[in-house]
PDB file of C-alpha atoms in Angstrom:
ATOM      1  CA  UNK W 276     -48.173  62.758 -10.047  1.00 45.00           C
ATOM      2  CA  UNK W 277     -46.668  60.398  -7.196  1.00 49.00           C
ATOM      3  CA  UNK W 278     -48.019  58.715  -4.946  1.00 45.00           C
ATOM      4  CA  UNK W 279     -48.691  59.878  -0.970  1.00 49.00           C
ATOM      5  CA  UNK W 280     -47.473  57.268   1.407  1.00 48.00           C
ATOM      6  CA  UNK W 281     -50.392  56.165   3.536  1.00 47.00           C
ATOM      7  CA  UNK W 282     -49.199  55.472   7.671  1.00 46.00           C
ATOM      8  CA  UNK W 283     -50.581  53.041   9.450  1.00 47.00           C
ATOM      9  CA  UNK W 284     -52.521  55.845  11.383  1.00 44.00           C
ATOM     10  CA  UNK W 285     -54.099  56.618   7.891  1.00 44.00           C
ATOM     11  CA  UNK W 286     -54.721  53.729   6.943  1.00 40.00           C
ATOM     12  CA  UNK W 287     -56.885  53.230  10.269  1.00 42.00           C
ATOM     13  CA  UNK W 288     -58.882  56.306   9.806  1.00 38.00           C
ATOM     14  CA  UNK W 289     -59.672  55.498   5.835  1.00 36.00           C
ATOM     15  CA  UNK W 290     -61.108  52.427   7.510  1.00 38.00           C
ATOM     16  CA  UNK W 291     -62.973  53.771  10.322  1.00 39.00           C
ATOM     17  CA  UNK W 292     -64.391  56.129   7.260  1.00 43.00           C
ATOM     18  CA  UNK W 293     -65.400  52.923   5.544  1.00 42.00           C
ATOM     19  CA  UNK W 294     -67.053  51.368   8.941  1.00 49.00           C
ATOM     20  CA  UNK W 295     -64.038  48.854   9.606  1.00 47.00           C
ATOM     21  CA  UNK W 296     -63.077  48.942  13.183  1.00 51.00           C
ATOM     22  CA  UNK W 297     -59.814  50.337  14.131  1.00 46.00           C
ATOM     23  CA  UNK W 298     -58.813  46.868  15.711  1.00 45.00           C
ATOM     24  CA  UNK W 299     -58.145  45.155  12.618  1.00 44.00           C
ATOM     25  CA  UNK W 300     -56.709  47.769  11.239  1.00 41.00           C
ATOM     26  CA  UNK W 301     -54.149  47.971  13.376  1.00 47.00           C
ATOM     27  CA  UNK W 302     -53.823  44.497  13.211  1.00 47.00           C
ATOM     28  CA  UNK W 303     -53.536  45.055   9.583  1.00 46.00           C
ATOM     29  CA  UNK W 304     -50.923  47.767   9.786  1.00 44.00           C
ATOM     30  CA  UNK W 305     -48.579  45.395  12.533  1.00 43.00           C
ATOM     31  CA  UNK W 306     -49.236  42.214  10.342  1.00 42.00           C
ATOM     32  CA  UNK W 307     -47.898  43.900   7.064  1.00 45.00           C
ATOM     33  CA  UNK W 308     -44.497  45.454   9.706  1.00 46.00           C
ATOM     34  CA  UNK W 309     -43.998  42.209  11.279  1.00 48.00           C
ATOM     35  CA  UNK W 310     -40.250  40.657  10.232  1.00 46.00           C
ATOM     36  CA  UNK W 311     -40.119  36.637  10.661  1.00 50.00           C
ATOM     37  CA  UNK W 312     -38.273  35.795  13.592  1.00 53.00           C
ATOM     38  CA  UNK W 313     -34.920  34.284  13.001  1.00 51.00           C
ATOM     39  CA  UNK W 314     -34.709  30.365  13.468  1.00 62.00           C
ATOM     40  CA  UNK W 315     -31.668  29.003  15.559  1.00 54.00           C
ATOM     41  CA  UNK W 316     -30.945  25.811  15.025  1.00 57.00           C
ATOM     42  CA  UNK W 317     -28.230  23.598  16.659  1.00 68.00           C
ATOM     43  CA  UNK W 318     -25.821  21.490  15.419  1.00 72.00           C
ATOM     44  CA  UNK W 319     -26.429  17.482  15.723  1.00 78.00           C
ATOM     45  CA  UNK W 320     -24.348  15.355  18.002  1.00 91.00           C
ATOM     46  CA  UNK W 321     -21.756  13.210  16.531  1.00 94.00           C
ATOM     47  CA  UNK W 322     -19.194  10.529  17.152  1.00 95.00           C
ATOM     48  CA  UNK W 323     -15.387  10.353  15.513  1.00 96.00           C
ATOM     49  CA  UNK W 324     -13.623   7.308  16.309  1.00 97.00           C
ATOM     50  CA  UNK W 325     -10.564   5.558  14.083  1.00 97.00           C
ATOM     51  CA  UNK W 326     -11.037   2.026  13.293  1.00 97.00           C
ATOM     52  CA  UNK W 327      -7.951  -0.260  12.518  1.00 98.00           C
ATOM     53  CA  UNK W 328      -8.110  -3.361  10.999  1.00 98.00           C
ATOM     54  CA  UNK W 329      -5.835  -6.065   9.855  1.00 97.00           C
ATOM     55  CA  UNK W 330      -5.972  -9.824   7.627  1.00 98.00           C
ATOM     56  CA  UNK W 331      -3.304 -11.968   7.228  1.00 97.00           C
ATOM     57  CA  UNK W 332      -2.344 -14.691   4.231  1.00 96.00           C
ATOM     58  CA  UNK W 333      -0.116 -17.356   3.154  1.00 95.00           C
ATOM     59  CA  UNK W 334       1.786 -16.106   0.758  1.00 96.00           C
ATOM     60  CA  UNK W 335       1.720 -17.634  -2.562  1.00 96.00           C
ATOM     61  CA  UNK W 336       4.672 -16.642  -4.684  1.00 96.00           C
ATOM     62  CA  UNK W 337       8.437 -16.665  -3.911  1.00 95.00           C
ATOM     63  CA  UNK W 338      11.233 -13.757  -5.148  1.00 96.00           C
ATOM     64  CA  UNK W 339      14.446 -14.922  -5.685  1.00 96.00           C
ATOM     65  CA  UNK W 340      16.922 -12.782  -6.585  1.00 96.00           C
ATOM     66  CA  UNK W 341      19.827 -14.830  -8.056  1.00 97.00           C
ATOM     67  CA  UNK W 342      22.859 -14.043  -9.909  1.00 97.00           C
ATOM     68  CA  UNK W 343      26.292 -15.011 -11.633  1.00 97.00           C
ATOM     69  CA  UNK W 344      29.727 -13.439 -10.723  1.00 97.00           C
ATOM     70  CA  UNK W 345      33.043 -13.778 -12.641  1.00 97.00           C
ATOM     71  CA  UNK W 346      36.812 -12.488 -12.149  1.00 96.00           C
ATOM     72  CA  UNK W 347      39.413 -12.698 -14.529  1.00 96.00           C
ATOM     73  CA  UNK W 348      42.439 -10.922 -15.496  1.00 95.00           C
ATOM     74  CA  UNK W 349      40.750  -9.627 -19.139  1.00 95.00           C
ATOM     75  CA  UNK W 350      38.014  -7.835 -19.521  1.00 95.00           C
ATOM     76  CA  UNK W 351      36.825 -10.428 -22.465  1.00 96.00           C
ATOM     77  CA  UNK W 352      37.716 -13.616 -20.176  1.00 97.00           C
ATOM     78  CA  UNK W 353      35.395 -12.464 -16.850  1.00 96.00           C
ATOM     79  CA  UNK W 354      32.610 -11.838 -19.472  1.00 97.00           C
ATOM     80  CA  UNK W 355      32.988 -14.901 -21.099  1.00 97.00           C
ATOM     81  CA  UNK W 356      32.959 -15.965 -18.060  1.00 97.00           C
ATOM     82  CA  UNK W 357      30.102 -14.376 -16.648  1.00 97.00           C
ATOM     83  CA  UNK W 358      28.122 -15.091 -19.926  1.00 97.00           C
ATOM     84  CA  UNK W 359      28.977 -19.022 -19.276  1.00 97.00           C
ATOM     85  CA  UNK W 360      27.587 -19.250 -16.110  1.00 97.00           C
ATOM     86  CA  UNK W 361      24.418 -17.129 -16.847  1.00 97.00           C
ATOM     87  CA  UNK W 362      23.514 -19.556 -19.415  1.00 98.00           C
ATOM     88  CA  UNK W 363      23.630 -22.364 -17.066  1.00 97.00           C
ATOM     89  CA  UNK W 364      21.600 -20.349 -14.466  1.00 98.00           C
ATOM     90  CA  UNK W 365      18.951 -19.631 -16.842  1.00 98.00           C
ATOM     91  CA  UNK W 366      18.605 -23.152 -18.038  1.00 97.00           C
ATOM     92  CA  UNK W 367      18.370 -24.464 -15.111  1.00 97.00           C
ATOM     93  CA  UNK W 368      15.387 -22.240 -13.895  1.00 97.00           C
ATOM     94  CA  UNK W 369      13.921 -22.911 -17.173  1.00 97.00           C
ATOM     95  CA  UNK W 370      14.029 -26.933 -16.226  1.00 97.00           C
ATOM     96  CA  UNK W 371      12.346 -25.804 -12.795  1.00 96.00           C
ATOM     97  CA  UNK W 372       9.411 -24.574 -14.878  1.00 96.00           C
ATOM     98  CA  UNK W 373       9.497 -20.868 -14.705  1.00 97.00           C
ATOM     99  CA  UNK W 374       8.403 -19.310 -17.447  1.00 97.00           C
ATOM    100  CA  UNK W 375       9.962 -16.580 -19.527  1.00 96.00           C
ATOM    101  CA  UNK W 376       7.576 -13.929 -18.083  1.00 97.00           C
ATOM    102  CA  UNK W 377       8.644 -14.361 -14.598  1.00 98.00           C
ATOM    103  CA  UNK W 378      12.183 -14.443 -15.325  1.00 98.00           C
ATOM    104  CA  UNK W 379      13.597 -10.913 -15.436  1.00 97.00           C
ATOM    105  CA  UNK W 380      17.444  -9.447 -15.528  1.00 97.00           C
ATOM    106  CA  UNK W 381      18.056  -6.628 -12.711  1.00 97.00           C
ATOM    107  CA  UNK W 382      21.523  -6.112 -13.463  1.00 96.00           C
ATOM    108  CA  UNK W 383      24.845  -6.202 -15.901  1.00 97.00           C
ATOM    109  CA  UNK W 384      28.090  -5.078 -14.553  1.00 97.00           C
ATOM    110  CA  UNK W 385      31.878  -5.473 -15.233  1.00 96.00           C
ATOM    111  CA  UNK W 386      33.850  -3.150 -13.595  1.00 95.00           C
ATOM    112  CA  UNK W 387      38.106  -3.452 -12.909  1.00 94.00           C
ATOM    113  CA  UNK W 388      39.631  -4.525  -9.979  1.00 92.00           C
ATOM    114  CA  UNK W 389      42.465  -2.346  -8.473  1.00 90.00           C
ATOM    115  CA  UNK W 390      45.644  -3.403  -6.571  1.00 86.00           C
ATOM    116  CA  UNK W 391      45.915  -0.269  -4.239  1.00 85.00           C
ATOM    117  CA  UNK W 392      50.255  -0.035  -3.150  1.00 82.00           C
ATOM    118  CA  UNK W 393      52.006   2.958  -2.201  1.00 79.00           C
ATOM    119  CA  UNK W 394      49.217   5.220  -2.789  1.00 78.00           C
ATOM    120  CA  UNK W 395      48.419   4.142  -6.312  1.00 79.00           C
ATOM    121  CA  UNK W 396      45.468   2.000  -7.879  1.00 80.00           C
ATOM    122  CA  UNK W 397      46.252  -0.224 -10.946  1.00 80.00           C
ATOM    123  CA  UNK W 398      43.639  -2.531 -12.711  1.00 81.00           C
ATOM    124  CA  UNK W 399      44.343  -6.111 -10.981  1.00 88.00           C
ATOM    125  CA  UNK W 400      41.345  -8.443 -12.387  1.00 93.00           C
ATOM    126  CA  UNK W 401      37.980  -7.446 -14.307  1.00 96.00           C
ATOM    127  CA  UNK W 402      34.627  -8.333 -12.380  1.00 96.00           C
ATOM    128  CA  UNK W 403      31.714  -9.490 -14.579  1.00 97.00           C
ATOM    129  CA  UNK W 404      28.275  -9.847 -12.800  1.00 97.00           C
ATOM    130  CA  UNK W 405      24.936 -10.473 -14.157  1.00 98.00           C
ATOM    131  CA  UNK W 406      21.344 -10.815 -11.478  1.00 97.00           C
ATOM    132  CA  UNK W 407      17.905 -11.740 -12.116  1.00 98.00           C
ATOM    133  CA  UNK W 408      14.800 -11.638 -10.298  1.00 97.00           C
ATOM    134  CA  UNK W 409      13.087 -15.121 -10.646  1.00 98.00           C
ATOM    135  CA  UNK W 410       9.179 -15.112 -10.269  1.00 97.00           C
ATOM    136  CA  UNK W 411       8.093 -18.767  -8.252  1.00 97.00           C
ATOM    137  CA  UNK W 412       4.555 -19.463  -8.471  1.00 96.00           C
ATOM    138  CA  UNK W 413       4.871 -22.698  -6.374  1.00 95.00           C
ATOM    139  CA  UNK W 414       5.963 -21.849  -2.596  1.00 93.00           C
ATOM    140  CA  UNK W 415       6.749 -25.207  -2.159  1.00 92.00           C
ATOM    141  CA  UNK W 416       9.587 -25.534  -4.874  1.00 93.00           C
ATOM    142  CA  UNK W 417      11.401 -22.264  -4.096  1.00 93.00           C
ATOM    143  CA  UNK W 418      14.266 -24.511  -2.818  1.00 92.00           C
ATOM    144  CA  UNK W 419      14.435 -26.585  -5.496  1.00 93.00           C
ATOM    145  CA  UNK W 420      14.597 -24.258  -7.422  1.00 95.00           C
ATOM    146  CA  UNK W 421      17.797 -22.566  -5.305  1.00 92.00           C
ATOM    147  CA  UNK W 422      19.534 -25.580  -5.175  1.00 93.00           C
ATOM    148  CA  UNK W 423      19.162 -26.345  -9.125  1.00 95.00           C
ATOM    149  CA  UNK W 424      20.914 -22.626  -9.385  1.00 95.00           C
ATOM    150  CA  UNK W 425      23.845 -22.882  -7.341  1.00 93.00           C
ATOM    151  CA  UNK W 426      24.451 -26.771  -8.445  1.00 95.00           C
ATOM    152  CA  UNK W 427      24.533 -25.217 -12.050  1.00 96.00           C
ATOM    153  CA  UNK W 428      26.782 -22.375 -11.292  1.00 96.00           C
ATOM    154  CA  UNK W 429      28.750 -23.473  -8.800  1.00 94.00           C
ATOM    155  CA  UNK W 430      31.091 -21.279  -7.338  1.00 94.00           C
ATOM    156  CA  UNK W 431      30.105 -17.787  -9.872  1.00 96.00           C
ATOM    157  CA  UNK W 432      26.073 -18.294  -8.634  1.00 96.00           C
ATOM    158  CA  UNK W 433      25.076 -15.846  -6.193  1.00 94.00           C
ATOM    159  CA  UNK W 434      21.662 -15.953  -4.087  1.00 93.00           C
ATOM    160  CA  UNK W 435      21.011 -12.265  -2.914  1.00 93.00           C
ATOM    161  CA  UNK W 436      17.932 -12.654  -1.683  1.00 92.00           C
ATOM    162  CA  UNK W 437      14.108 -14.509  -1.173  1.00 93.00           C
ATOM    163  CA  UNK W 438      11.400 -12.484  -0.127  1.00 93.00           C
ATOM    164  CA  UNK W 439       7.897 -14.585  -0.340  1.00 95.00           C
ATOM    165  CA  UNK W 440       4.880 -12.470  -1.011  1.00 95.00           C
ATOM    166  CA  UNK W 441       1.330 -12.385  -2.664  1.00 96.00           C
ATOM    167  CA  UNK W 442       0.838 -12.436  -6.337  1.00 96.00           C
ATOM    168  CA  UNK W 443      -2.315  -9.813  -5.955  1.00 96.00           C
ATOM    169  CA  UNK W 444      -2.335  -8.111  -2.654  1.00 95.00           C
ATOM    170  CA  UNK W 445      -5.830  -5.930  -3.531  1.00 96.00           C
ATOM    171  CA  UNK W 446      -7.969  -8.849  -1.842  1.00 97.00           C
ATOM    172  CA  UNK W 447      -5.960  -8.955   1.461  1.00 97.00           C
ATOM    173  CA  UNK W 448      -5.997  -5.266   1.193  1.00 97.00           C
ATOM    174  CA  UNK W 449      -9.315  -5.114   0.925  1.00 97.00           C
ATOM    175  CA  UNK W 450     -10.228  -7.417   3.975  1.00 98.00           C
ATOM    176  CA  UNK W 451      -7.780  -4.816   6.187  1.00 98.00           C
ATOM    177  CA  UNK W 452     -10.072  -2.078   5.159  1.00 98.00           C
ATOM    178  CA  UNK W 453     -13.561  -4.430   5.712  1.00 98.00           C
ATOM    179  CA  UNK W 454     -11.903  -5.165   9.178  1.00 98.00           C
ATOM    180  CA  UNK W 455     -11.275  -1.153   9.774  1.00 98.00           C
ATOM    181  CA  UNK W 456     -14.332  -0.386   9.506  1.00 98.00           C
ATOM    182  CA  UNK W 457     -16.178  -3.148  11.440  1.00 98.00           C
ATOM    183  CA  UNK W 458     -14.333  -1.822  14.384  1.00 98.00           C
ATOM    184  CA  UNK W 459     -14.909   2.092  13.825  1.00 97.00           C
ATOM    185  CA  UNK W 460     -18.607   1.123  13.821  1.00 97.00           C
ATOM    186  CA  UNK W 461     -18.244  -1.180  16.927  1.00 97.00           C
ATOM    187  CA  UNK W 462     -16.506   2.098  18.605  1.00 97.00           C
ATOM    188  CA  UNK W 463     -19.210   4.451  17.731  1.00 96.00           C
ATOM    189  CA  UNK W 464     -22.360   1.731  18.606  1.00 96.00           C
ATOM    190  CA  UNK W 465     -20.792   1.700  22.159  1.00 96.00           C
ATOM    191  CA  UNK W 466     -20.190   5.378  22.617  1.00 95.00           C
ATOM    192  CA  UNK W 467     -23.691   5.682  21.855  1.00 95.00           C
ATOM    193  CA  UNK W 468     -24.915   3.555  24.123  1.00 95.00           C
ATOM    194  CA  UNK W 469     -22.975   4.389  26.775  1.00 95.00           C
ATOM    195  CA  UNK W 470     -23.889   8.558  25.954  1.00 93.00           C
ATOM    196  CA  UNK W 471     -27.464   7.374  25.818  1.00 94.00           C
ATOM    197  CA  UNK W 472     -27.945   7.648  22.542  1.00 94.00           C
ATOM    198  CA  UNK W 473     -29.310   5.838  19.362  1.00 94.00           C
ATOM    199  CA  UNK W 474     -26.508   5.488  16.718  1.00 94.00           C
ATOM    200  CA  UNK W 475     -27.306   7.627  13.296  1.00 95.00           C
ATOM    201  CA  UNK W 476     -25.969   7.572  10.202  1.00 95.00           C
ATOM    202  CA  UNK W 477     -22.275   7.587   8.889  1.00 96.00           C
ATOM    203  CA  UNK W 478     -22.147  11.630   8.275  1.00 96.00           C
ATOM    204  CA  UNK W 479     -18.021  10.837   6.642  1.00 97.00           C
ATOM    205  CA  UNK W 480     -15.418   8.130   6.291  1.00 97.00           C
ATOM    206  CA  UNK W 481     -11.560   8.907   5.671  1.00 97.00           C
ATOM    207  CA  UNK W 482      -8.578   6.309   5.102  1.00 96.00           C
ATOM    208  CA  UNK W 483      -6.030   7.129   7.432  1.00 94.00           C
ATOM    209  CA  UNK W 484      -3.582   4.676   5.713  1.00 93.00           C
ATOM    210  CA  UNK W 485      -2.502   1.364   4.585  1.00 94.00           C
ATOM    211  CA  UNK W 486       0.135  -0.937   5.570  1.00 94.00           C
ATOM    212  CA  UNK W 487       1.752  -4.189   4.680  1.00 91.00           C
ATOM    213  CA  UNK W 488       3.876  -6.395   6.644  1.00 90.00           C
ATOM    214  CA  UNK W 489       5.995  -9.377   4.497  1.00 84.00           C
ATOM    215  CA  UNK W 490       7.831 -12.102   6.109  1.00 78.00           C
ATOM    216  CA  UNK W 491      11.672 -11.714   6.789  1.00 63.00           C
ATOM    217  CA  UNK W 492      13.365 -13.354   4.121  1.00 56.00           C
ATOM    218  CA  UNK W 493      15.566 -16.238   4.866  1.00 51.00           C
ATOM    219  CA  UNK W 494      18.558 -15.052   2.515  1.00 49.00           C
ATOM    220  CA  UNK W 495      19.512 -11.975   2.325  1.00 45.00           C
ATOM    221  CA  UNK W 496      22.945 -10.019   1.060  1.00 46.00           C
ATOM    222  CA  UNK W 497      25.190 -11.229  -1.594  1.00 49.00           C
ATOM    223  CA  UNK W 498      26.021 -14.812  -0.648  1.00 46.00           C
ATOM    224  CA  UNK W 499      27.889 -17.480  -2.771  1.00 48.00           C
ATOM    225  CA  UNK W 500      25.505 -19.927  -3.848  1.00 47.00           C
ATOM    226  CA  UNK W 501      27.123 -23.367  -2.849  1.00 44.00           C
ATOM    227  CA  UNK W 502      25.010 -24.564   0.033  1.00 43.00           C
ATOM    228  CA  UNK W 503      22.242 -21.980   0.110  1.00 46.00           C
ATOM    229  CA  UNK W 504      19.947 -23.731  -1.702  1.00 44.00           C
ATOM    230  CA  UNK W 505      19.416 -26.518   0.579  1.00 51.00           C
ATOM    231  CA  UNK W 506      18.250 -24.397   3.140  1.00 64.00           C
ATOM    232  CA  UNK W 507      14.549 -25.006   5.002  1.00 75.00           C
ATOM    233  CA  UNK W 508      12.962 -22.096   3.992  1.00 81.00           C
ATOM    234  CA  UNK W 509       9.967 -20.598   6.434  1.00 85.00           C
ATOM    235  CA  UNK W 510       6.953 -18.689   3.971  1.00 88.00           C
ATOM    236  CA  UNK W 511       5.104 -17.373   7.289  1.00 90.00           C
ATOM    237  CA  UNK W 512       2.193 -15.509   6.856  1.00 93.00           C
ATOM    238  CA  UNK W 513       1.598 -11.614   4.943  1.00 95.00           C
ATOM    239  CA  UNK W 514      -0.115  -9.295   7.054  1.00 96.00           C
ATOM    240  CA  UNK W 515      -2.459  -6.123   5.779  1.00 97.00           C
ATOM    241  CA  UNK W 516      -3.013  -3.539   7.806  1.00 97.00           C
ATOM    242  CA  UNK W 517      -5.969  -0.294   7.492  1.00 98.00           C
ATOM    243  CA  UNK W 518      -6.959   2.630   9.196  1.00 98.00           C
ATOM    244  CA  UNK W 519     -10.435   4.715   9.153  1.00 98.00           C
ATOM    245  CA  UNK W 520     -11.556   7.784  10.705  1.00 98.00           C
ATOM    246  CA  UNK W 521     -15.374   7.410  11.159  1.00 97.00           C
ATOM    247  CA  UNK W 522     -18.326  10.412  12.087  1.00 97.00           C
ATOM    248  CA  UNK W 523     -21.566   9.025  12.550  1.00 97.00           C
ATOM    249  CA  UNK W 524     -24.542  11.109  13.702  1.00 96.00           C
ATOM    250  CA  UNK W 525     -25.922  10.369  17.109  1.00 94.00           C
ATOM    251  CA  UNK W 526     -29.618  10.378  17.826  1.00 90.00           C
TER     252      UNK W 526
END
């Protein structure tokens, strides 16, 4: 059969009956009601600042974009052309000492050249063109090694463009980001003094971003070759940049 459910009144008079006093077993009865009080905590103080940082390098490669251009009034004779003066270009950047790896073709065109009279286009002259981007490992020769391609080409070389940069831009990258960060924690350390507080741990760490800054290149567009290639050429200096969001935990 079930059960009765014993009261705390009940439970004091069974007691009493037993020669317990009634104070503890009311204190009995309240300590098996009681509920735990609920515990309110607050959140900790914290800091968010954004760090930026920056490093800069000499660069240590050159890009030259370089090219051959012919016009004739076949399609065969401007390639012939063309093919002519590609050969000399590429031997003469092989006598420079690039090697084979850092020589790479970007382009091959021929396309027709039209007379435009009285409203109607007719096929004047063929254009045959041919560019290559040309690795330099050694700053310091880059115009050497223009002027040996427009002296071999002559008057079909083209120089589009130099653009001087860094071979492997992870370790410049990489000092940006140290940099970023140095600063985000110099922010927070003085926010926490100046709050009166002791500077806790990092509680979370975001990249806002990444940049990278080359040097304007010297040449730029396409430009005949004859006299570009003695041209003082400037390398400056590559910059990095980084940016950090930072929360650290004030004590």
């Amino acid at each position: 059969m079930p059960v009765p459910r014993t009261t705390g009144t009940a439970v004091a008079v069974i007691l009493l009956a037993l020669g317990v006093p009634a104070v503890a077993a009311s204190g009995a009865a309240a300590a098996s009601l009681a509920v735990p009080a609920a515990r309110v905590t607050s959140a900790p103080a914290t800091v968010t600042v954004t760090g930026e940082g920056s490093a800069v390098a000499e660069p240590d490669i050159a890009v030259v974009g370089a090219g051959v251009e012919a016009t004739a009034k076949t399609a065969r004779a401007a390639l012939n052309a063309r093919n002519q003066a590609a050969a000399a270009l590429l031997k003469a950047v092989r006598a420079q000492g690039i090697a084979a790896r850092d020589i790479r073709t970007e382009n091959v065109s021929l396309s027709p050249v039209y007379d435009y009279q009285d409203g109607e286009s007719t096929p004047k002259d063929y254009r045959a063109a041919q560019s290559f981007s040309i690795k330099v490992r050694e700053v310091a020769t880059t115009g050497a090694l223009s002027t040996a391609v427009t002296e071999a080409t002559g008057d079909a070389g083209r120089i589009s463009s130099v653009v001087f940069d860094l071979d492997d831009r992870r370790p410049l990258q990489a000092r940006a980001r140290k940099a970023a960060y140095r600063d985000a924690h110099a922010k927070t350390a003085q926010y926490a003094r100046l709050g009166g507080h002791r500077l806790g741990r990092l509680v979370s760490l975001s990249e806002g971003g990444t940049g990278y800054v080359l040097p304007m290149p010297p040449v730029s567009g396409d430009v005949p070759g004859a006299g570009i290639g003695v041209a003082p050429l400037a390398p400056g200096e590559i910059r990095a940049t980084a940016w950090v969001t930072a929360v650290y935990a004030l004590g």
